[in-house]
Coordinates of C-alpha atoms in Angstrom, one line a residue:
X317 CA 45.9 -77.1 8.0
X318 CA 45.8 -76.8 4.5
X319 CA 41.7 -76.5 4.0
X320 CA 41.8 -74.1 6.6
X321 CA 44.5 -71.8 5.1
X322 CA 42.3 -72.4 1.9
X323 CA 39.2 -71.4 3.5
X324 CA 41.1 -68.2 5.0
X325 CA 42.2 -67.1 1.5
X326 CA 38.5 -67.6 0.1
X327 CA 37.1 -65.2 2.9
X328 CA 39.8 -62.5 1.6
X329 CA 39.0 -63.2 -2.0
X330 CA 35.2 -62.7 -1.5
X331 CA 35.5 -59.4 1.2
X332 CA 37.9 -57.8 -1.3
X333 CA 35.5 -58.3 -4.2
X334 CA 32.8 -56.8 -2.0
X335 CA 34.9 -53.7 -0.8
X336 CA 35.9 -52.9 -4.9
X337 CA 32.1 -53.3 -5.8
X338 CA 31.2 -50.7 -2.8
X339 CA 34.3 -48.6 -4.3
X340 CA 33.1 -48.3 -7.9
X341 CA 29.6 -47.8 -6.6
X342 CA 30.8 -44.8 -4.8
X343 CA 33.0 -43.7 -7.2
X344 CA 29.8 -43.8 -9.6
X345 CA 27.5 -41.4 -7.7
X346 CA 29.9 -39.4 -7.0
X347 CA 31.1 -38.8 -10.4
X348 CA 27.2 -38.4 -11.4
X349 CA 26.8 -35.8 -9.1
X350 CA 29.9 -34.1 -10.0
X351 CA 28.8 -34.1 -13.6
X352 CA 25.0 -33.0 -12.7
X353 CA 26.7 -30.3 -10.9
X354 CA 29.7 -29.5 -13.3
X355 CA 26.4 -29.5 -16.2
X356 CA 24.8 -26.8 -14.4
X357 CA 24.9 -23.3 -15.2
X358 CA 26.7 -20.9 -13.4
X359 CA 24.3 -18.4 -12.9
X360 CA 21.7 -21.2 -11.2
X361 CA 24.1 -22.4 -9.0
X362 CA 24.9 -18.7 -7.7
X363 CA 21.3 -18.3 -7.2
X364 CA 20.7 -21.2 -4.8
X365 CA 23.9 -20.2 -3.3
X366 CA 22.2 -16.7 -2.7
X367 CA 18.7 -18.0 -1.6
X368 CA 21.3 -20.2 0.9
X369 CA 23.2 -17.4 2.0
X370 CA 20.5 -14.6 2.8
X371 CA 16.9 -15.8 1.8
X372 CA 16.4 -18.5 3.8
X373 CA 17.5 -16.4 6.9
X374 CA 14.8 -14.0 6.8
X375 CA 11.9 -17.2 6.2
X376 CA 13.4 -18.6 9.8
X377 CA 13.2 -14.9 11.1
X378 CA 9.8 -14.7 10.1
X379 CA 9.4 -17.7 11.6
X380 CA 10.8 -16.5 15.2
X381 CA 8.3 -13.4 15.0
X382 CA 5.1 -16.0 14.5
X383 CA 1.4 -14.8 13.2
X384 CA 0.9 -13.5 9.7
X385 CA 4.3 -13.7 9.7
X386 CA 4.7 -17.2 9.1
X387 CA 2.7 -16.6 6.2
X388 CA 4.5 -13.7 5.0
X389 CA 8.3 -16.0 4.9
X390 CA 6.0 -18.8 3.4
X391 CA 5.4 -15.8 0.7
X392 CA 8.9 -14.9 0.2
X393 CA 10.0 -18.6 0.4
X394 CA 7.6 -19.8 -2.8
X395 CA 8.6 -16.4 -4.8
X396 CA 11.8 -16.9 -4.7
X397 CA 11.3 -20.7 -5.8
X398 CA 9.5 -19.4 -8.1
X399 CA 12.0 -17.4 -9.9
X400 CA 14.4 -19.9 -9.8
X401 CA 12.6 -22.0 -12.0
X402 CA 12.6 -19.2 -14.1
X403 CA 16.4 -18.6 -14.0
X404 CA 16.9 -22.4 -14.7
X405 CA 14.9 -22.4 -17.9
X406 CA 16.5 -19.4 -18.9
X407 CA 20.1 -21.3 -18.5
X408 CA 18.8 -23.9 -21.1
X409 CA 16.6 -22.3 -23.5
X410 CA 16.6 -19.8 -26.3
X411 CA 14.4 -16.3 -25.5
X412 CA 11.1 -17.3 -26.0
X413 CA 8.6 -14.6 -27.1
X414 CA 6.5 -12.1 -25.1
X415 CA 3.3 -13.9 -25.1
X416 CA 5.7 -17.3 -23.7
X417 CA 7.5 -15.6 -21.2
X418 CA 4.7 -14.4 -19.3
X419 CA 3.1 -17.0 -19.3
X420 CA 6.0 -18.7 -17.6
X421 CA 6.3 -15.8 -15.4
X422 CA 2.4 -16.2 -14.3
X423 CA 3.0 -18.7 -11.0
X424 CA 5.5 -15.6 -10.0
X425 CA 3.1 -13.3 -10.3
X426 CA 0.0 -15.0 -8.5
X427 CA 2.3 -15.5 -5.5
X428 CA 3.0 -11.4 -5.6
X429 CA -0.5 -11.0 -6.3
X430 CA -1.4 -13.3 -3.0
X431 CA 1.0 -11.4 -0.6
X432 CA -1.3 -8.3 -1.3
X433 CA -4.2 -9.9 -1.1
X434 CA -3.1 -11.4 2.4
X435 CA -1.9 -8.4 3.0
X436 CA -5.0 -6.1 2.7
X437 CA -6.9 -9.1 3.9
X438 CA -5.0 -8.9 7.6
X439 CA -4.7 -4.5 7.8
X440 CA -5.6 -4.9 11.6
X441 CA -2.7 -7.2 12.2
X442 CA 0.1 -6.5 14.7
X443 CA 2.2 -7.2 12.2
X444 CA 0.9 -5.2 9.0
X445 CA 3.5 -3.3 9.1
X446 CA 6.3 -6.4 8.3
X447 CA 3.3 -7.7 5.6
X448 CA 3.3 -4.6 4.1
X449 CA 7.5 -4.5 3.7
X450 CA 7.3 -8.1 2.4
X451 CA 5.1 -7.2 -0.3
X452 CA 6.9 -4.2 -1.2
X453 CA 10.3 -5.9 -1.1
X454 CA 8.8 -8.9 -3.1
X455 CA 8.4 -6.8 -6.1
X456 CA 12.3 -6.4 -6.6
X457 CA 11.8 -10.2 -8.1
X458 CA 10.1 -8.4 -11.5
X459 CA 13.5 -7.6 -12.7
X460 CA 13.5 -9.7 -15.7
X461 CA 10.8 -7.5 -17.2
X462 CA 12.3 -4.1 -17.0
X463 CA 15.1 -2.3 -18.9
X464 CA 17.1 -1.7 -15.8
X465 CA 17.3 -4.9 -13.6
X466 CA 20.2 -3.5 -11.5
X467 CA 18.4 -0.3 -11.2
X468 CA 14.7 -1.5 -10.2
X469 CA 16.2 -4.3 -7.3
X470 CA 17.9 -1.4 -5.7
X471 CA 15.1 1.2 -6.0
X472 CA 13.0 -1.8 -3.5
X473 CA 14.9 -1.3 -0.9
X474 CA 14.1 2.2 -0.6
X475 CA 10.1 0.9 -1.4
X476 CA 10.6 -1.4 1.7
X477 CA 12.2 1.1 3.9
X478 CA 9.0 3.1 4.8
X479 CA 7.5 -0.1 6.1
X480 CA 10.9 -0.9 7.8
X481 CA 11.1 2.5 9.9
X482 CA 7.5 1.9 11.2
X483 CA 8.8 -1.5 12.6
X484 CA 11.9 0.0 14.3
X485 CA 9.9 2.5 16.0
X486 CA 7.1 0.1 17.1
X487 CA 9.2 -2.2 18.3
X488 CA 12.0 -0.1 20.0
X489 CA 11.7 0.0 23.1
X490 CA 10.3 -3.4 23.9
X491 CA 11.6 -7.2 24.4
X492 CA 11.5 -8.1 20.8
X493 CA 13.4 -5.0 18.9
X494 CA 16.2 -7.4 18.4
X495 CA 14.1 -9.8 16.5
X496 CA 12.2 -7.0 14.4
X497 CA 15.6 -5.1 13.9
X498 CA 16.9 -8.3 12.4
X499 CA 13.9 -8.6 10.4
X500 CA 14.4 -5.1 8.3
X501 CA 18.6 -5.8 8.3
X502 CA 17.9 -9.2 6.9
X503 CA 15.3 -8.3 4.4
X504 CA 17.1 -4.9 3.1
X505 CA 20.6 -7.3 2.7
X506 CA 18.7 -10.1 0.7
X507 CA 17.5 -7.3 -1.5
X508 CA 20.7 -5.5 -1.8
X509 CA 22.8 -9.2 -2.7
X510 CA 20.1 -9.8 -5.5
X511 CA 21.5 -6.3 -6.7
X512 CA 24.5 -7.8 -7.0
X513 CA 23.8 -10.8 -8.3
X514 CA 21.3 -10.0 -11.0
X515 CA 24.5 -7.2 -12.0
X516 CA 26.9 -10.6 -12.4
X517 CA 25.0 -12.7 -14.3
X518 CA 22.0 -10.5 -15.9
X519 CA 23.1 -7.1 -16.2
X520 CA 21.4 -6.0 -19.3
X521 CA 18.0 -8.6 -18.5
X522 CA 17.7 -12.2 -17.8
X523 CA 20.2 -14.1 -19.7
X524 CA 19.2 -17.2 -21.5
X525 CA 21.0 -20.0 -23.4
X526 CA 21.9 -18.5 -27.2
X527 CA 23.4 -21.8 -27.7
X528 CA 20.6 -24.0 -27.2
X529 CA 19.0 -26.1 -29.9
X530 CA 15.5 -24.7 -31.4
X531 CA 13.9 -27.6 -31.0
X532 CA 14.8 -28.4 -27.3
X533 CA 14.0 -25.0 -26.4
X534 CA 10.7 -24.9 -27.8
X535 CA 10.0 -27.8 -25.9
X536 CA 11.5 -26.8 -22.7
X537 CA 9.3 -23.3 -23.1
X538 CA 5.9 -25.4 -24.1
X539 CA 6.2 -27.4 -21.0
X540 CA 7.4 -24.4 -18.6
X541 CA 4.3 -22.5 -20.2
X542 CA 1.9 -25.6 -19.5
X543 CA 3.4 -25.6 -16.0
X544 CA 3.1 -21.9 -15.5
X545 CA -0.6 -22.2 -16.4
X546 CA -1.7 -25.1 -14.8
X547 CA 0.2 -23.7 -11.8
X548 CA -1.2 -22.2 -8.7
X549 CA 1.6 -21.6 -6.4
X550 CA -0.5 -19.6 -3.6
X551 CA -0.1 -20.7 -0.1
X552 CA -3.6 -21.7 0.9
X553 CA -3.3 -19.3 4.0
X554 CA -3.2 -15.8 2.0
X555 CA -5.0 -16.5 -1.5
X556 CA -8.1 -15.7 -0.1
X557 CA -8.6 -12.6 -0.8
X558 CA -12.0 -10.1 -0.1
X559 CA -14.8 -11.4 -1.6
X560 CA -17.1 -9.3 -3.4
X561 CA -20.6 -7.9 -1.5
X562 CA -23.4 -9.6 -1.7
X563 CA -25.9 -8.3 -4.5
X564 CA -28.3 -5.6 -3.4
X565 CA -32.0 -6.7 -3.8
X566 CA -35.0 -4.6 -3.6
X567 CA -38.0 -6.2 -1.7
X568 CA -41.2 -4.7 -2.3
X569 CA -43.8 -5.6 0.6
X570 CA -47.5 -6.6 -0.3
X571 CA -48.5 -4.1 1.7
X572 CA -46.8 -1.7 -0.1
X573 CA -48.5 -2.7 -3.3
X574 CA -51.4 -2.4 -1.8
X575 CA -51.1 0.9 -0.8
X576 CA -50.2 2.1 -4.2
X577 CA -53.3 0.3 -4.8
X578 CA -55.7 1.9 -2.8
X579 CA -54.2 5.3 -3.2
X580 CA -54.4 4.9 -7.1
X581 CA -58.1 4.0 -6.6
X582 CA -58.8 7.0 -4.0
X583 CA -57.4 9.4 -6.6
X584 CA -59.6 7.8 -9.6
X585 CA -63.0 8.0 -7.3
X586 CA -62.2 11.4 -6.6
X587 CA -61.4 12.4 -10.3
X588 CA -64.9 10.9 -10.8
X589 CA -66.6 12.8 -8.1
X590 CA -65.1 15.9 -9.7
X591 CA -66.0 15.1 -13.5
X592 CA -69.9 14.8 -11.6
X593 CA -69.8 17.8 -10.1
X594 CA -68.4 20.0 -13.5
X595 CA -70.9 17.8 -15.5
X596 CA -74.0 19.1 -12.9
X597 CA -73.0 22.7 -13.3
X598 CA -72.6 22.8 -17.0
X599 CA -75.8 21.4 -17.3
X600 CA -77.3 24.4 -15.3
X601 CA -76.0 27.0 -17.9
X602 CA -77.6 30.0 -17.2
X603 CA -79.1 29.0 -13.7
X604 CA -75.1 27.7 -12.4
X605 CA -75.6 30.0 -9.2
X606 CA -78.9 29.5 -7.9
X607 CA -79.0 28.0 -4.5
X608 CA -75.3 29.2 -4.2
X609 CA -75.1 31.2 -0.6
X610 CA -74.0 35.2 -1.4
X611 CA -70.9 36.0 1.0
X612 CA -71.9 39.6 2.2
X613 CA -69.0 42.5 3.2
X614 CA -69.2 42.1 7.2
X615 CA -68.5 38.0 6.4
X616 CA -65.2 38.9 4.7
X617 CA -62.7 38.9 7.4
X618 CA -60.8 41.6 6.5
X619 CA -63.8 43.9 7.7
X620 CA -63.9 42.2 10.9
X621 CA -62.3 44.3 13.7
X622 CA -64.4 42.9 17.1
X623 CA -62.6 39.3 16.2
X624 CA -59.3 38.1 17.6
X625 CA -56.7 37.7 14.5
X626 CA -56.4 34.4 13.2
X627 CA -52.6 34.0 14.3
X628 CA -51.9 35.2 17.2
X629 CA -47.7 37.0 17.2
X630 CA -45.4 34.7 19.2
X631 CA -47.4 31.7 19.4
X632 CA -46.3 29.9 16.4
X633 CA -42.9 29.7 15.0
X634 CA -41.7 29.6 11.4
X635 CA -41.9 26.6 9.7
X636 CA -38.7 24.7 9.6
X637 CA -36.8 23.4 6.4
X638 CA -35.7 19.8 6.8
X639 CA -32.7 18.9 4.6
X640 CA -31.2 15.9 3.5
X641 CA -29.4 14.1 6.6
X642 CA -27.6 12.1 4.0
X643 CA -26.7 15.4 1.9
X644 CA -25.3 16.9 4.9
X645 CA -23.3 14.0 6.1
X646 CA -21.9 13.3 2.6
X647 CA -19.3 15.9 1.2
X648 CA -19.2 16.4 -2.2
X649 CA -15.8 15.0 -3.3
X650 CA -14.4 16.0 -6.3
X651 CA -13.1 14.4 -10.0
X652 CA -10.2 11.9 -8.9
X653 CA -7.0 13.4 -10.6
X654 CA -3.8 12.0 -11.3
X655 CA -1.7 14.1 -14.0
X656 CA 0.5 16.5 -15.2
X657 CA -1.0 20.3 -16.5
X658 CA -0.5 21.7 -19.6
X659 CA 2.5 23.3 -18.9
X660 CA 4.3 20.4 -18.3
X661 CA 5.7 22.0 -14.9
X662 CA 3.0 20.8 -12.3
X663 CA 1.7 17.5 -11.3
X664 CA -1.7 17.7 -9.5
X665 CA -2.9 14.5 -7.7
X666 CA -6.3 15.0 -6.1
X667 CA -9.7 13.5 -4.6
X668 CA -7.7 10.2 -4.3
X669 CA -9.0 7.9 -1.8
X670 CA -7.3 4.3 -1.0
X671 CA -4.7 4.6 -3.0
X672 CA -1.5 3.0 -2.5
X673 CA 0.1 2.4 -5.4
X674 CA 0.9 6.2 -7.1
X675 CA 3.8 6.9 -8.4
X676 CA 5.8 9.6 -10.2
X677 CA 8.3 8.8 -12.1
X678 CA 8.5 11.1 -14.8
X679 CA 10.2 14.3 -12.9
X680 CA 12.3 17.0 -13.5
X681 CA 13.8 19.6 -11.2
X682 CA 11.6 22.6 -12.5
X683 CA 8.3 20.4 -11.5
X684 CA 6.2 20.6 -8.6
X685 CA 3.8 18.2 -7.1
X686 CA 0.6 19.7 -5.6
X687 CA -1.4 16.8 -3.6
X688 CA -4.8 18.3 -2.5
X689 CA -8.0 16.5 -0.9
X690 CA -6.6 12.8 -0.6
X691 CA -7.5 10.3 1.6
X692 CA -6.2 7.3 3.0
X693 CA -3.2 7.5 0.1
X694 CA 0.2 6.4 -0.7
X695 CA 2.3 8.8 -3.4
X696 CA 5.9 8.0 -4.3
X697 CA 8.3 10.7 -6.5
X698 CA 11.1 9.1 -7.4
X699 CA 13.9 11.8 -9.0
X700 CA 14.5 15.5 -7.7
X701 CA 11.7 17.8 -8.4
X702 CA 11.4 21.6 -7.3
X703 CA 8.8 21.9 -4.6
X704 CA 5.8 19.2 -2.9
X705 CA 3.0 20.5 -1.2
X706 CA 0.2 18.4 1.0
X707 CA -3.1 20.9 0.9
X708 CA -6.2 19.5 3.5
X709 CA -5.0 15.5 2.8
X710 CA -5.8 13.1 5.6
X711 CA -3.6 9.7 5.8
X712 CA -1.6 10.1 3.5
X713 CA 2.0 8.9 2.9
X714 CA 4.6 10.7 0.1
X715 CA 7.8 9.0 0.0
X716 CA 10.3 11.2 -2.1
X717 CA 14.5 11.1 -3.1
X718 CA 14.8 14.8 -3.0
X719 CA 13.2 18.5 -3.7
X720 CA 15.3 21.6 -4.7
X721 CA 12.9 24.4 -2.2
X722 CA 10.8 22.4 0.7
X723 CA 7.6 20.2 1.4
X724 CA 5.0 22.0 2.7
X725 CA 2.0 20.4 4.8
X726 CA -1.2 22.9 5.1
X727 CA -4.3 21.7 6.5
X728 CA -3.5 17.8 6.9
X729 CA -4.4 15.2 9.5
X730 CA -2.1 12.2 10.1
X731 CA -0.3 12.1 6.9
X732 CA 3.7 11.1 6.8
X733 CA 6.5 12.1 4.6
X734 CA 9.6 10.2 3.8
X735 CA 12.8 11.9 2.7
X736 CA 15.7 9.3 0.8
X737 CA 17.4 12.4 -0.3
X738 CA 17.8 16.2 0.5
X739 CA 15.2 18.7 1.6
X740 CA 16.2 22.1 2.6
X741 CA 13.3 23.4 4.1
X742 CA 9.7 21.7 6.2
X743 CA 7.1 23.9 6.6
X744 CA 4.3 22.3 8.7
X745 CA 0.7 24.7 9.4
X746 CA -2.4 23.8 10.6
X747 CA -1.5 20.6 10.5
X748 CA -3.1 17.6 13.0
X749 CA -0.7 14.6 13.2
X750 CA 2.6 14.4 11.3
X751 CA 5.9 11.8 11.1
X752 CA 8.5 13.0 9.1
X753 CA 11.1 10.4 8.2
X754 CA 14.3 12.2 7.5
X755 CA 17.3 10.4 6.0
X756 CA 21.1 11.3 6.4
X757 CA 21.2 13.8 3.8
X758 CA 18.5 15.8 4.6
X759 CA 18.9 15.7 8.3
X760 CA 20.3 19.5 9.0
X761 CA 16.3 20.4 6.9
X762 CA 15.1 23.6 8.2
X763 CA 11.7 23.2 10.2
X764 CA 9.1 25.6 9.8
X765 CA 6.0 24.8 12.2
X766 CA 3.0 26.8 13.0
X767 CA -0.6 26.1 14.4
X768 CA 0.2 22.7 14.1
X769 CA -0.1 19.8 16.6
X770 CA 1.2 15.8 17.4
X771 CA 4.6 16.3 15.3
X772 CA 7.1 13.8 15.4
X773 CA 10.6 14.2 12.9
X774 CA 12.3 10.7 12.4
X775 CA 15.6 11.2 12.4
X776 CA 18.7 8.0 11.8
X777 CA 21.2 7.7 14.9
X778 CA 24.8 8.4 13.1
X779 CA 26.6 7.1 15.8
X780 CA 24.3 3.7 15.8
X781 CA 25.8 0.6 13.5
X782 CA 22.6 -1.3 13.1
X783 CA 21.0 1.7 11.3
X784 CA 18.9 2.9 14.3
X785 CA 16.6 5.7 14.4
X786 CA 15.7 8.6 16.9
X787 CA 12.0 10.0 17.1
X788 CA 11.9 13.6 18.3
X789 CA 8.2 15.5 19.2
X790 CA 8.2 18.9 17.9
X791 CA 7.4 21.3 20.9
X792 CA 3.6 22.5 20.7
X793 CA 3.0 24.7 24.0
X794 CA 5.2 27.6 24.8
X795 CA 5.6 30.0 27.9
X796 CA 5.3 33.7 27.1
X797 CA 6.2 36.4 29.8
X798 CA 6.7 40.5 29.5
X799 CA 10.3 41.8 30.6
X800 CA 9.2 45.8 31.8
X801 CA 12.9 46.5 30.9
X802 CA 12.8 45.6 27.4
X803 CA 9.1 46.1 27.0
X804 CA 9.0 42.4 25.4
X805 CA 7.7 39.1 25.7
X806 CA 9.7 36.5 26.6
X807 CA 9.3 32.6 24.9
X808 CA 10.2 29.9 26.1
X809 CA 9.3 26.0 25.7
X810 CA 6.9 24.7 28.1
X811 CA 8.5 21.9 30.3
X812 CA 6.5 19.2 32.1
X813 CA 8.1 18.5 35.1

């Protein structure tokens, strides 16, 4: 009885011994990881909570939509890595130079740079539009090099929003507007929270560690810059961008050669045959014109009466001038401008063709913006500037805050206009093709229309909560009748019944 009670307390001894070593184990990692944790800056642990809370979200949205759209939450997924790197060496260094922080900035900027590039490379995708808003929005991640962080993340949304609109109305009356709708709502609030966060914890620029040593910071920044450079942080879906064309080379046939050839020898021989024949008269001197034949006045033809005329009236017609096919097809296109005049009171953007990427920032409200002769163009005003005026531009896209007198659009084809802020007045003439996005303050704008076709005014649904919008055609055939009473035509809209 005794060895058994003996054995029995052994079995306790050794199982309690075990559960205190599990104990301590425990109590070991979980210290560490409170310490890791507790050792970590606040503004890095914010971040991740914020990539959590509202980034992730829209990469499993993208996700749910499928195509280049997987690609395009792979982009946003890997820049926002990115710049968390960039905030957690920030939290433990001193402020390295210029030359060092870009460098550390460089894997950011390929993956920016590869969102375009996967962008352009897929312009006749379904979903170019959503490609399009995710390198726009992207772009709000560059905060840590300007002045006005706060300021620039904010100012994307609006950047994003054209892109956004296009989506809602593509997809609103189908199956999937749910799934785009959450899209833009997801994207514009991940935007709008890194406003807020980058206002807590780097309101006057990204805030690094004043309190770290020199030396550990110089070599936390020499092995973030060797990262940086040895980094290539493009998804291998979208770095491949357009390649350049092939070289141009001129083949010259033998035959060709040959006939520059033979021609070059014709033309000697019958230099030679001429230098004989100037050689046998000079020799002659005096006797040059024997043996020539005299040409009496009934040979001359203009003595000749009892002969038909050479050229007989109607039978031949005038010779006609060829031109140049490729002059003709090819208009003459003028000096590509992009500037402001003398007087400081008129910007004048003209003969631009593919470009997406103007911007005026520099405005005042006694300025005007005069956009002539561009093609396939994207021009963003940002402040309030007197007047904007679109003059024979085809696909071409201003997006504007707001304008003290109207926008005018004279002589366009398929060109859009975006209003964030107010606009009084809209005059639209001549005009083939135009969407005008109108925004909440500008929605009681006066619209002016006249010889103008394919119209369509976007206007936002106040009474919606997900930020809907309404399109509305502008009415293009009317019905005119004469009233004998009032000696007057009567106008009304055509209907379509």
């Amino acid at each position: 009885m005794s060895q058994q009670l003996e054995s029995l307390v052994n079995r306790l001894e050794s199982a309690i011994s075990r559960l205190e070593k599990i104990k301590l184990t425990e109590g070991d990692s979980t210290s560490s990881s409170s310490s890791s944790s507790s050792n970590e800056a606040p503004s890095v642990s914010a971040y991740k909570e914020y990539v959590a809370t509202h980034v992730q979200p829209l990469v499993d949205i993208c996700n749910q939509i499928g195509g280049e759209c997987v690609n395009g939450g792979k982009f946003i997924s890997d820049a926002f890595a990115e710049m968390l790197k960039v905030i957690t060496l920030a939290s433990i260094a001193k402020k390295p130079s210029d030359d060092e922080f870009g460098k550390i900035l460089t894997p950011l900027g390929k993956v920016l740079s590869a969102a375009g590039d996967y962008r352009f490379k897929n312009n006749k995708s379904e979903f170019y539009n959503h490609l399009y808003s995710i390198e726009e929005g992207l772009k709000c991640l560059v905060w840590p090099t300007t002045p006005a962080p706060v300021s620039h993340v904010k100012e994307m949304v609006n950047a994003a929003q054209f892109y956004n609109n296009k989506i809602l109305m593509a997809y609103k009356n189908t199956d999937k507007a749910e799934l785009h709708r959450s899209f833009v709502n997801q994207f514009k609030t991940a935007i709008e929270e890194l406003a807020v966060y980058v206002k807590e914890y780097h309101m006057s620029g990204l805030a690094w560690n004043a309190k770290a040593s020199q030396v550990a910071s110089a070599a936390l920044l020499e092995s973030g810059s060797s990262e940086a450079s040895s980094s290539s942080s493009v998804p291998s879906s979208g770095g491949a961008g357009v390649p350049p064309p092939p070289s141009k080379m001129v083949n010259v046939s033998q035959d060709f050669v040959n006939s520059l050839k033979s021609s070059s020898d014709s033309s000697s021989g019958s230099s030679g045959s001429a230098g004989a024949l100037f050689a046998e008269i000079a020799s002659r001197k005096d006797n040059a014109s024997v043996g020539l034949k005299h040409v009496t006045k009934d040979m001359k033809t203009k003595y000749q009466t009892d002969k038909p005329p050479a050229v007989v009236p109607g039978t031949t017609s005038k010779p006609t001038t060829t031109t140049s096919t490729a002059g003709n097809a090819q208009k003459k296109r003028g000096t590509p401008k992009f500037e402001r005049d003398s007087s400081g009171k008129k910007w004048q953007v003209e003969w631009q063709s593919g470009a997406h990427d103007l911007k005026i920032t520099d405005t005042a409200i006694g300025q005007s913006v005069y956009i002539y002769q561009c093609n396939d163009t994207m021009v963003e005003i940002t402040g309030k500037v007197n007047n904007i005026v679109l003059d024979k531009c085809t696909k071409t896209c201003i997006v504007l805050d707001s304008v003290v007198s109207g926008i005018e659009l004279v002589n366009c084809q398929s060109c859009q206009v975006q209003v964030r802020g107010a606009a009084p007045t809209l005059s639209i003439d001549k005009t083939d093709g135009a969407i005008v996005y109108l925004s909440k303050e500008s929605i009681h704008c006066r619209i002016v229309t006249a010889k103008s076709s394919e119209m369509n005014i976007v206007v936002p649904d106040l009474d919606s909560k997900d930020d809907d919008i309404i399109e509305i055609p502008l009415p293009e055939q009317f019905v005119n009748t004469y009233d004998p009473k009032t000696k007057k035509f009567h106008t009304e809209l055509m209907k379509h019944e």
